Amino acid sequence: MFSPQTIIEILADNVRKTRNPFGLNKTGLNSWWKNSNVNQTGDTLLFTGLMYQLVPYIKATTKYLEKYEDTPKADYIRYGKRIPKPLVNLGLKIISSKEDKKYFNTLLCNIVKILRSSDVSFAYNPELDEYSGVLLYDMGDQESFVTHAEYVANKLQDAGIRKLITVDPHTTYAVKVLYPKYTGISFEVQTYFELARLKGGDSSSEVTLHDPCFYGRYLELADGPKDLLTGLGVSCDPINTSGAFTSCCGGPAESISPKLAEEVGKRRVAELQATGRPIVAMCPICLANLQKAGAEVEDLSSVLVQFVS
Amino acid sequence: MTKITPDFAEELKKYGDDTALICFNCGTCVAICPLVSESFPRRLIRYIQIGARDRILENADDLWKCLHCGLCTQTCPRAADPGEVILSLKRFTVANWRKSYNV
Ligand code: SF4
Ligand code: SF4
């Protein structure tokens, strides 16, 4: 386990300086939309919160951190003065995989195709798409979270945005629940799957859904993907640990303890694999952590895009 | 020996809802928590109830093992919201660290 204090201060400092937790240049981080011919103006904004884009960096950082966990070198990270160079600007000097970046970008392109095929009119303006700050909130750095959330909420409000279409549970929770509570600024928020209107094919496949904690419990949205898939002919009988009683993928622990994240992830994978059906996730953190724990997992958008005409 | 801070629960109100005092220590949250570590989160909630402020600060790193998954809150029979209590303790600890930098 690493010192939460050090990790929190690095993340908060990065968010303060660059508006994302890894200190990355946004132009390089957020490039998925370039070939999607997106309309940039309108008051309904596709708001990714940069989560899918950040996952390749999270994976690379975790891989780096796990080499040092519970070794004497973990103390380098505790005593800031001797932090190994690549961790000074988490992510900046870490070589994240090109394949990963391409993969996670494709998932966002899938979502655009799903929305278009469902006749949803929306804009995507990369300038307005920002990280929500939700990790700072989860880590208990309330002051840094609120400062960042106010920046993002004001920026969206000043640009005339009224409605946000979200793609992951953490960002959805942040903009739907936390922003009104802590910034006083509200938007109408819906996830892309709530807006999806796709037509079923003659599919008769079966999948097992991994409901993320934030859709299953905090936002009570787990029925959405299940009903959508069922309507398309994809059977997804819920397992015992789903919906409000879903089990965590372990992902949230990865910055503090990659070992713990893996241990919890493996337990969840065993529950999901017991059905023998292909596993589908709907959060980039869950997707990456369950894959890392040894499961073959697809993103919901990859399943839905097959029904795009 | 543990120093007792009787108004600790009061101090914590700044950092979140004060539901810790309604916990009746049944341990349901411990049974369901994916961390399967010793009496987590119940033990920390008990520390709040008895005012063991220093104990919490001494063991603060453990708080960040919590995944904020919400299962304990979902199953708590007293609606004591243990997951959010842990989050409040994280906020309290971060605020304490920050105060100490400014001393
Ligand atoms: S489940 Fe609720 S009442 Fe029972 S020990 Fe945990 S917090 Fe207390
Ligand atoms: S929210 Fe934290 S304490 Fe509660 S069950 Fe999940 S990991 Fe355990």
Short mmCIF file of C-alpha atoms and ligand atoms in Angstrom, two decimals:
data_model
loop_
_atom_site.label_atom_id
_atom_site.label_comp_id
_atom_site.label_asym_id
_atom_site.label_seq_id
_atom_site.Cartn_x
_atom_site.Cartn_y
_atom_site.Cartn_z
CA MET A 1 0.00 0.00 0.00
CA PHE A 2 1.24 3.49 -0.84
CA SER A 3 0.93 6.58 1.28
CA PRO A 4 -2.52 8.03 0.50
CA GLN A 5 -1.23 11.43 1.57
CA THR A 6 1.45 11.49 -1.12
CA ILE A 7 -0.81 10.10 -3.82
CA ILE A 8 -3.57 12.62 -3.01
CA GLU A 9 -1.16 15.55 -3.08
CA ILE A 10 0.22 14.46 -6.47
CA LEU A 11 -3.26 14.03 -7.94
CA ALA A 12 -4.56 17.30 -6.50
CA ASP A 13 -1.52 19.20 -7.74
CA ASN A 14 -1.94 17.75 -11.23
CA VAL A 15 -5.64 18.64 -11.33
CA ARG A 16 -4.84 22.15 -10.16
CA LYS A 17 -2.21 22.67 -12.82
CA THR A 18 -3.56 20.72 -15.78
CA ARG A 19 -7.21 19.94 -14.94
CA ASN A 20 -6.60 16.20 -15.05
CA PRO A 21 -5.16 13.86 -12.40
CA PHE A 22 -2.17 12.71 -14.46
CA GLY A 23 -0.80 16.08 -15.43
CA LEU A 24 -1.36 15.36 -19.11
CA ASN A 25 -1.67 17.73 -22.00
CA LYS A 26 -5.36 17.69 -22.93
CA THR A 27 -4.80 17.87 -26.69
CA GLY A 28 -2.84 14.63 -26.62
CA LEU A 29 -5.17 13.00 -24.13
CA ASN A 30 -8.43 13.77 -25.90
CA SER A 31 -8.13 13.02 -29.59
CA TRP A 32 -10.75 10.30 -30.17
CA TRP A 33 -13.27 12.70 -31.79
CA LYS A 34 -11.03 13.86 -34.63
CA ASN A 35 -12.42 11.48 -37.24
CA SER A 36 -15.98 11.50 -35.93
CA ASN A 37 -17.16 14.61 -37.74
CA VAL A 38 -18.90 15.91 -34.63
CA ASN A 39 -21.04 19.00 -34.48
CA GLN A 40 -19.43 21.35 -31.96
CA THR A 41 -22.32 23.69 -31.16
CA GLY A 42 -25.54 23.16 -29.25
CA ASP A 43 -26.80 23.12 -25.68
CA THR A 44 -26.76 19.32 -25.34
CA LEU A 45 -23.19 18.19 -24.87
CA LEU A 46 -21.70 14.73 -25.02
CA PHE A 47 -19.61 14.91 -21.85
CA THR A 48 -17.11 12.07 -21.49
CA GLY A 49 -15.38 13.55 -18.44
CA LEU A 50 -12.21 12.12 -20.06
CA MET A 51 -12.54 8.85 -18.15
CA TYR A 52 -12.24 6.45 -21.09
CA GLN A 53 -9.31 8.54 -22.34
CA LEU A 54 -7.54 8.36 -18.96
CA VAL A 55 -7.73 4.60 -18.52
CA PRO A 56 -4.63 3.77 -20.63
CA TYR A 57 -2.66 6.10 -18.31
CA ILE A 58 -4.23 4.61 -15.19
CA LYS A 59 -3.23 1.14 -16.43
CA ALA A 60 0.33 2.21 -17.15
CA THR A 61 0.69 3.95 -13.79
CA THR A 62 -0.73 0.98 -11.89
CA LYS A 63 1.69 -1.33 -13.67
CA TYR A 64 4.52 0.91 -12.56
CA LEU A 65 3.28 1.25 -8.98
CA GLU A 66 2.71 -2.45 -8.51
CA LYS A 67 6.41 -3.14 -9.00
CA TYR A 68 7.13 -1.18 -5.84
CA GLU A 69 4.18 -1.98 -3.60
CA ASP A 70 5.27 -3.46 -0.26
CA THR A 71 8.95 -3.23 -1.22
CA PRO A 72 11.40 -0.90 0.52
CA LYS A 73 11.11 1.33 -2.55
CA ALA A 74 7.47 2.09 -1.70
CA ASP A 75 8.96 4.54 0.76
CA TYR A 76 10.38 6.57 -2.13
CA ILE A 77 6.82 7.43 -2.89
CA ARG A 78 6.11 8.21 0.75
CA TYR A 79 9.00 10.62 1.20
CA GLY A 80 8.32 13.01 -1.65
CA LYS A 81 11.91 14.14 -2.04
CA ARG A 82 12.95 10.87 -3.55
CA ILE A 83 9.97 10.06 -5.72
CA PRO A 84 11.21 8.16 -8.77
CA LYS A 85 11.17 10.44 -11.77
CA PRO A 86 8.31 8.91 -13.71
CA LEU A 87 6.05 9.50 -10.74
CA VAL A 88 6.82 13.17 -10.38
CA ASN A 89 4.33 13.89 -13.10
CA LEU A 90 2.29 10.73 -12.93
CA GLY A 91 1.67 9.61 -16.46
CA LEU A 92 3.70 12.20 -18.31
CA LYS A 93 6.76 10.03 -18.57
CA ILE A 94 4.96 6.74 -18.43
CA ILE A 95 4.68 4.96 -21.69
CA SER A 96 1.07 4.00 -21.99
CA SER A 97 0.19 1.51 -24.65
CA LYS A 98 -0.84 2.74 -28.10
CA GLU A 99 -3.18 -0.23 -28.49
CA ASP A 100 -4.93 0.71 -25.26
CA LYS A 101 -5.42 4.28 -26.38
CA LYS A 102 -6.83 3.10 -29.70
CA TYR A 103 -9.11 0.60 -27.98
CA PHE A 104 -10.60 3.08 -25.50
CA ASN A 105 -10.98 5.72 -28.23
CA THR A 106 -12.92 3.21 -30.33
CA LEU A 107 -15.38 2.75 -27.47
CA LEU A 108 -16.14 6.47 -27.50
CA CYS A 109 -16.60 6.36 -31.28
CA ASN A 110 -19.06 3.48 -30.71
CA ILE A 111 -21.06 5.69 -28.38
CA VAL A 112 -21.26 8.43 -31.02
CA LYS A 113 -22.55 5.88 -33.53
CA ILE A 114 -25.15 4.61 -31.03
CA LEU A 115 -26.42 8.13 -30.32
CA ARG A 116 -26.60 9.00 -34.02
CA SER A 117 -28.41 5.82 -34.84
CA SER A 118 -30.88 6.65 -32.04
CA ASP A 119 -31.54 10.08 -33.60
CA VAL A 120 -30.19 11.93 -30.58
CA SER A 121 -29.04 15.40 -31.45
CA PHE A 122 -25.96 16.44 -29.51
CA ALA A 123 -22.78 18.46 -29.75
CA TYR A 124 -19.25 17.47 -28.87
CA ASN A 125 -16.92 20.32 -28.11
CA PRO A 126 -13.53 19.00 -26.91
CA GLU A 127 -12.80 22.39 -25.38
CA LEU A 128 -15.75 21.94 -22.99
CA ASP A 129 -15.17 18.29 -22.19
CA GLU A 130 -13.28 18.23 -18.89
CA TYR A 131 -12.36 15.72 -16.20
CA SER A 132 -15.08 15.89 -13.51
CA GLY A 133 -12.74 15.74 -10.49
CA VAL A 134 -14.52 12.70 -9.09
CA LEU A 135 -11.34 10.94 -7.95
CA LEU A 136 -10.55 13.86 -5.66
CA TYR A 137 -14.01 13.53 -4.18
CA ASP A 138 -13.62 9.77 -3.62
CA MET A 139 -10.21 10.34 -2.05
CA GLY A 140 -11.67 12.82 0.43
CA ASP A 141 -9.92 15.89 -0.94
CA GLN A 142 -13.13 17.87 -0.76
CA GLU A 143 -11.52 21.28 -1.07
CA SER A 144 -9.69 20.45 -4.31
CA PHE A 145 -12.75 18.67 -5.68
CA VAL A 146 -15.07 21.62 -5.09
CA THR A 147 -12.57 24.10 -6.57
CA HIS A 148 -12.23 21.98 -9.71
CA ALA A 149 -15.97 21.21 -9.94
CA GLU A 150 -16.76 24.93 -9.77
CA TYR A 151 -14.35 25.58 -12.62
CA VAL A 152 -15.95 22.90 -14.82
CA ALA A 153 -19.57 23.72 -13.93
CA ASN A 154 -19.07 27.44 -14.54
CA LYS A 155 -17.32 26.80 -17.84
CA LEU A 156 -20.23 24.65 -19.05
CA GLN A 157 -22.82 27.11 -17.80
CA ASP A 158 -21.05 30.07 -19.44
CA ALA A 159 -21.04 28.16 -22.73
CA GLY A 160 -24.83 27.80 -22.52
CA ILE A 161 -24.84 24.04 -21.91
CA ARG A 162 -28.10 22.77 -20.42
CA LYS A 163 -27.92 19.04 -20.89
CA LEU A 164 -25.06 16.56 -20.54
CA ILE A 165 -24.93 13.09 -22.07
CA THR A 166 -22.54 11.00 -20.02
CA VAL A 167 -20.73 7.76 -20.77
CA ASP A 168 -19.44 6.41 -17.44
CA PRO A 169 -20.88 6.02 -13.94
CA HIS A 170 -18.29 8.09 -12.05
CA THR A 171 -18.69 11.19 -14.22
CA THR A 172 -22.46 10.71 -14.23
CA TYR A 173 -22.52 10.69 -10.42
CA ALA A 174 -20.30 13.76 -10.29
CA VAL A 175 -22.31 15.95 -12.65
CA LYS A 176 -25.73 14.65 -11.69
CA VAL A 177 -25.43 14.49 -7.90
CA LEU A 178 -22.24 16.20 -6.71
CA TYR A 179 -22.20 19.31 -8.91
CA PRO A 180 -25.68 20.53 -7.86
CA LYS A 181 -24.84 19.78 -4.22
CA TYR A 182 -21.41 21.40 -4.06
CA THR A 183 -21.36 24.00 -6.84
CA GLY A 184 -25.05 24.96 -6.91
CA ILE A 185 -25.04 24.49 -10.70
CA SER A 186 -27.32 21.85 -12.23
CA PHE A 187 -27.55 20.30 -15.65
CA GLU A 188 -29.98 17.81 -17.04
CA VAL A 189 -27.92 14.61 -17.09
CA GLN A 190 -28.58 11.37 -18.92
CA THR A 191 -26.32 8.48 -19.80
CA TYR A 192 -25.98 7.48 -23.45
CA PHE A 193 -27.69 4.16 -22.85
CA GLU A 194 -30.80 5.89 -21.48
CA LEU A 195 -31.06 7.67 -24.82
CA ALA A 196 -30.27 4.69 -27.03
CA ARG A 197 -33.14 3.63 -29.30
CA LEU A 198 -31.80 0.75 -31.33
CA LYS A 199 -33.60 -1.89 -33.30
CA GLY A 200 -33.05 -5.54 -32.49
CA GLY A 201 -31.67 -7.90 -35.03
CA ASP A 202 -32.25 -11.62 -34.94
CA SER A 203 -29.69 -11.93 -32.21
CA SER A 204 -30.25 -14.51 -29.53
CA SER A 205 -27.02 -14.09 -27.62
CA GLU A 206 -26.48 -14.16 -23.89
CA VAL A 207 -24.26 -12.02 -21.72
CA THR A 208 -23.54 -11.45 -18.03
CA LEU A 209 -23.60 -7.80 -17.03
CA HIS A 210 -21.23 -6.40 -14.45
CA ASP A 211 -23.16 -3.48 -12.92
CA PRO A 212 -20.81 -0.81 -11.61
CA CYS A 213 -21.38 0.32 -8.00
CA PHE A 214 -22.40 3.79 -9.11
CA TYR A 215 -25.10 2.63 -11.55
CA GLY A 216 -26.24 -0.24 -9.34
CA ARG A 217 -26.46 1.60 -6.03
CA TYR A 218 -25.76 5.31 -6.05
CA LEU A 219 -27.67 6.20 -9.22
CA GLU A 220 -30.05 3.22 -9.47
CA LEU A 221 -29.61 2.99 -13.22
CA ALA A 222 -28.74 -0.68 -13.60
CA ASP A 223 -32.08 -1.61 -15.18
CA GLY A 224 -31.34 0.64 -18.18
CA PRO A 225 -28.65 -1.48 -19.89
CA LYS A 226 -30.40 -4.71 -18.93
CA ASP A 227 -33.74 -3.67 -20.45
CA LEU A 228 -32.05 -2.20 -23.51
CA LEU A 229 -30.15 -5.40 -24.24
CA THR A 230 -33.16 -7.60 -23.52
CA GLY A 231 -35.17 -5.54 -26.00
CA LEU A 232 -32.50 -6.21 -28.60
CA GLY A 233 -32.67 -9.95 -28.06
CA VAL A 234 -29.58 -10.18 -25.89
CA SER A 235 -30.48 -12.12 -22.79
CA CYS A 236 -28.81 -10.94 -19.59
CA ASP A 237 -30.34 -12.71 -16.62
CA PRO A 238 -29.00 -10.92 -13.56
CA ILE A 239 -26.69 -12.77 -11.21
CA ASN A 240 -27.23 -12.57 -7.43
CA THR A 241 -24.65 -9.87 -7.03
CA SER A 242 -26.06 -7.33 -9.44
CA GLY A 243 -28.11 -4.12 -9.36
CA ALA A 244 -28.19 -2.68 -5.83
CA PHE A 245 -26.17 -5.65 -4.58
CA THR A 246 -23.49 -5.65 -7.24
CA SER A 247 -19.90 -6.37 -6.16
CA CYS A 248 -17.12 -3.87 -6.71
CA CYS A 249 -14.54 -4.53 -9.45
CA GLY A 250 -11.76 -3.34 -7.12
CA GLY A 251 -10.65 -0.60 -9.51
CA PRO A 252 -11.01 2.31 -7.08
CA ALA A 253 -8.14 0.92 -4.97
CA GLU A 254 -5.58 0.89 -7.75
CA SER A 255 -3.81 4.16 -7.00
CA ILE A 256 -3.31 3.25 -3.33
CA SER A 257 -2.90 -0.50 -3.56
CA PRO A 258 -2.75 -2.32 -6.91
CA LYS A 259 -2.60 -5.58 -4.94
CA LEU A 260 -5.88 -4.93 -3.20
CA ALA A 261 -7.47 -3.87 -6.51
CA GLU A 262 -6.39 -7.15 -8.05
CA GLU A 263 -7.57 -9.24 -5.12
CA VAL A 264 -11.06 -7.69 -5.17
CA GLY A 265 -11.11 -7.86 -8.99
CA LYS A 266 -10.31 -11.58 -9.01
CA ARG A 267 -13.15 -12.29 -6.61
CA ARG A 268 -15.56 -10.40 -8.85
CA VAL A 269 -14.30 -12.15 -11.97
CA ALA A 270 -15.01 -15.53 -10.33
CA GLU A 271 -18.62 -14.48 -9.66
CA LEU A 272 -19.09 -13.29 -13.22
CA GLN A 273 -17.36 -16.24 -14.88
CA ALA A 274 -19.53 -18.70 -12.97
CA THR A 275 -22.32 -18.05 -15.50
CA GLY A 276 -20.14 -19.15 -18.41
CA ARG A 277 -21.53 -16.28 -20.52
CA PRO A 278 -19.52 -13.43 -22.06
CA ILE A 279 -19.00 -10.60 -19.57
CA VAL A 280 -20.04 -7.03 -20.34
CA ALA A 281 -18.97 -3.95 -18.34
CA MET A 282 -20.17 -0.35 -18.69
CA CYS A 283 -17.48 1.63 -16.92
CA PRO A 284 -13.91 2.06 -18.19
CA ILE A 285 -12.46 1.49 -14.69
CA CYS A 286 -14.41 -1.76 -14.25
CA LEU A 287 -13.53 -2.84 -17.77
CA ALA A 288 -9.81 -2.37 -17.23
CA ASN A 289 -9.73 -3.87 -13.75
CA LEU A 290 -11.75 -6.96 -14.64
CA GLN A 291 -9.60 -7.50 -17.74
CA LYS A 292 -6.51 -7.14 -15.59
CA ALA A 293 -7.89 -9.70 -13.15
CA GLY A 294 -7.94 -12.20 -15.98
CA ALA A 295 -11.39 -12.02 -17.54
CA GLU A 296 -12.40 -11.44 -21.12
CA VAL A 297 -14.73 -8.45 -20.87
CA GLU A 298 -16.41 -6.28 -23.46
CA ASP A 299 -17.71 -2.78 -23.05
CA LEU A 300 -21.48 -2.23 -23.33
CA SER A 301 -20.86 0.12 -26.27
CA SER A 302 -19.17 -2.68 -28.22
CA VAL A 303 -22.26 -4.84 -27.84
CA LEU A 304 -24.72 -2.05 -28.64
CA VAL A 305 -22.84 -0.83 -31.70
CA GLN A 306 -23.61 -4.15 -33.37
CA PHE A 307 -27.23 -3.00 -33.55
CA VAL A 308 -26.44 0.27 -35.28
CA SER A 309 -27.97 0.24 -38.73
CA MET B 1 -3.53 4.61 26.29
CA THR B 2 -6.01 6.28 23.99
CA LYS B 3 -6.88 9.90 24.54
CA ILE B 4 -10.62 10.48 24.36
CA THR B 5 -12.04 13.52 22.55
CA PRO B 6 -15.67 13.63 23.69
CA ASP B 7 -16.82 16.16 21.09
CA PHE B 8 -15.19 14.36 18.16
CA ALA B 9 -18.54 13.46 16.55
CA GLU B 10 -19.41 17.15 16.70
CA GLU B 11 -16.11 18.09 15.02
CA LEU B 12 -16.83 15.57 12.24
CA LYS B 13 -20.10 17.27 11.27
CA LYS B 14 -18.05 19.67 9.18
CA TYR B 15 -17.00 16.79 6.96
CA GLY B 16 -20.31 15.01 6.34
CA ASP B 17 -23.56 13.75 7.85
CA ASP B 18 -23.38 12.72 11.49
CA THR B 19 -24.87 9.26 11.13
CA ALA B 20 -22.08 7.44 12.99
CA LEU B 21 -23.80 7.77 16.35
CA ILE B 22 -26.85 5.74 15.28
CA CYS B 23 -24.73 2.67 14.44
CA PHE B 24 -25.50 -0.15 16.89
CA ASN B 25 -22.37 -2.13 16.06
CA CYS B 26 -24.09 -5.13 14.52
CA GLY B 27 -21.23 -5.84 12.11
CA THR B 28 -23.35 -6.31 8.97
CA CYS B 29 -21.08 -3.83 7.19
CA VAL B 30 -18.01 -5.88 8.14
CA ALA B 31 -19.59 -9.05 6.82
CA ILE B 32 -20.43 -7.51 3.45
CA CYS B 33 -17.38 -5.28 2.91
CA PRO B 34 -15.19 -6.65 0.08
CA LEU B 35 -12.05 -5.67 1.97
CA VAL B 36 -12.55 -8.55 4.41
CA SER B 37 -10.19 -6.90 6.82
CA GLU B 38 -10.56 -6.83 10.54
CA SER B 39 -13.81 -5.19 11.57
CA PHE B 40 -13.72 -2.59 8.79
CA PRO B 41 -15.65 -0.27 8.64
CA ARG B 42 -17.43 -0.94 11.97
CA ARG B 43 -14.29 -0.43 14.05
CA LEU B 44 -13.74 3.07 12.70
CA ILE B 45 -17.36 3.98 13.39
CA ARG B 46 -16.94 2.75 16.95
CA TYR B 47 -13.87 4.98 17.31
CA ILE B 48 -16.06 7.96 16.40
CA GLN B 49 -18.67 6.94 18.97
CA ILE B 50 -16.14 6.72 21.79
CA GLY B 51 -14.26 9.84 20.70
CA ALA B 52 -11.03 7.99 19.80
CA ARG B 53 -9.93 10.77 17.44
CA ASP B 54 -6.22 9.98 17.72
CA ARG B 55 -6.78 6.30 16.95
CA ILE B 56 -8.35 7.31 13.67
CA LEU B 57 -5.48 9.59 12.77
CA GLU B 58 -2.92 6.93 13.75
CA ASN B 59 -4.59 4.35 11.48
CA ALA B 60 -5.65 6.83 8.84
CA ASP B 61 -4.05 5.09 5.86
CA ASP B 62 -6.51 2.20 6.24
CA LEU B 63 -9.35 4.54 5.31
CA TRP B 64 -8.09 4.64 1.73
CA LYS B 65 -8.53 0.94 1.29
CA CYS B 66 -12.26 1.66 1.21
CA LEU B 67 -13.48 1.45 -2.38
CA HIS B 68 -16.46 3.71 -1.74
CA CYS B 69 -18.50 0.87 -3.24
CA GLY B 70 -21.52 1.56 -1.03
CA LEU B 71 -22.37 -2.07 -0.19
CA CYS B 72 -22.16 -1.40 3.55
CA THR B 73 -24.51 1.56 3.23
CA GLN B 74 -26.91 -0.52 1.16
CA THR B 75 -27.13 -3.22 3.83
CA CYS B 76 -26.82 -1.30 7.11
CA PRO B 77 -29.98 -2.02 9.17
CA ARG B 78 -29.70 1.33 10.97
CA ALA B 79 -29.24 3.54 7.90
CA ALA B 80 -26.01 4.70 9.54
CA ASP B 81 -24.47 5.19 6.08
CA PRO B 82 -21.09 3.63 6.95
CA GLY B 83 -19.64 4.20 3.46
CA GLU B 84 -20.25 7.93 3.73
CA VAL B 85 -18.91 7.97 7.30
CA ILE B 86 -15.64 6.54 5.97
CA LEU B 87 -15.61 9.24 3.28
CA SER B 88 -16.14 11.89 6.00
CA LEU B 89 -13.19 10.45 7.90
CA LYS B 90 -11.05 10.72 4.77
CA ARG B 91 -12.06 14.39 4.46
CA PHE B 92 -11.30 14.96 8.14
CA THR B 93 -7.87 13.33 7.77
CA VAL B 94 -6.96 15.26 4.61
CA ALA B 95 -7.95 18.51 6.35
CA ASN B 96 -5.73 17.55 9.30
CA TRP B 97 -2.74 16.87 7.04
CA ARG B 98 -3.22 20.19 5.32
CA LYS B 99 -3.44 21.99 8.66
CA SER B 100 -0.18 20.40 9.74
CA TYR B 101 1.63 21.72 6.60
CA ASN B 102 0.62 25.23 7.62
CA VAL B 103 1.82 25.01 11.21
S1 SF4 C 1 -24.09 -2.27 9.49
FE1 SF4 C 1 -24.66 -0.22 10.23
S2 SF4 C 1 -25.36 -0.50 12.36
FE2 SF4 C 1 -24.26 -2.39 11.75
S3 SF4 C 1 -22.14 -2.02 12.47
FE3 SF4 C 1 -22.21 -1.35 10.33
S4 SF4 C 1 -22.69 0.86 10.44
FE4 SF4 C 1 -23.17 -0.04 12.43
S1 SF4 C 2 -17.95 1.42 0.93
FE1 SF4 C 2 -15.92 0.91 1.79
S2 SF4 C 2 -16.37 0.17 3.85
FE2 SF4 C 2 -18.30 0.09 2.71
S3 SF4 C 2 -18.42 -1.98 1.88
FE3 SF4 C 2 -17.46 -0.72 0.30
S4 SF4 C 2 -15.24 -0.90 0.65
FE4 SF4 C 2 -16.27 -1.65 2.54
#
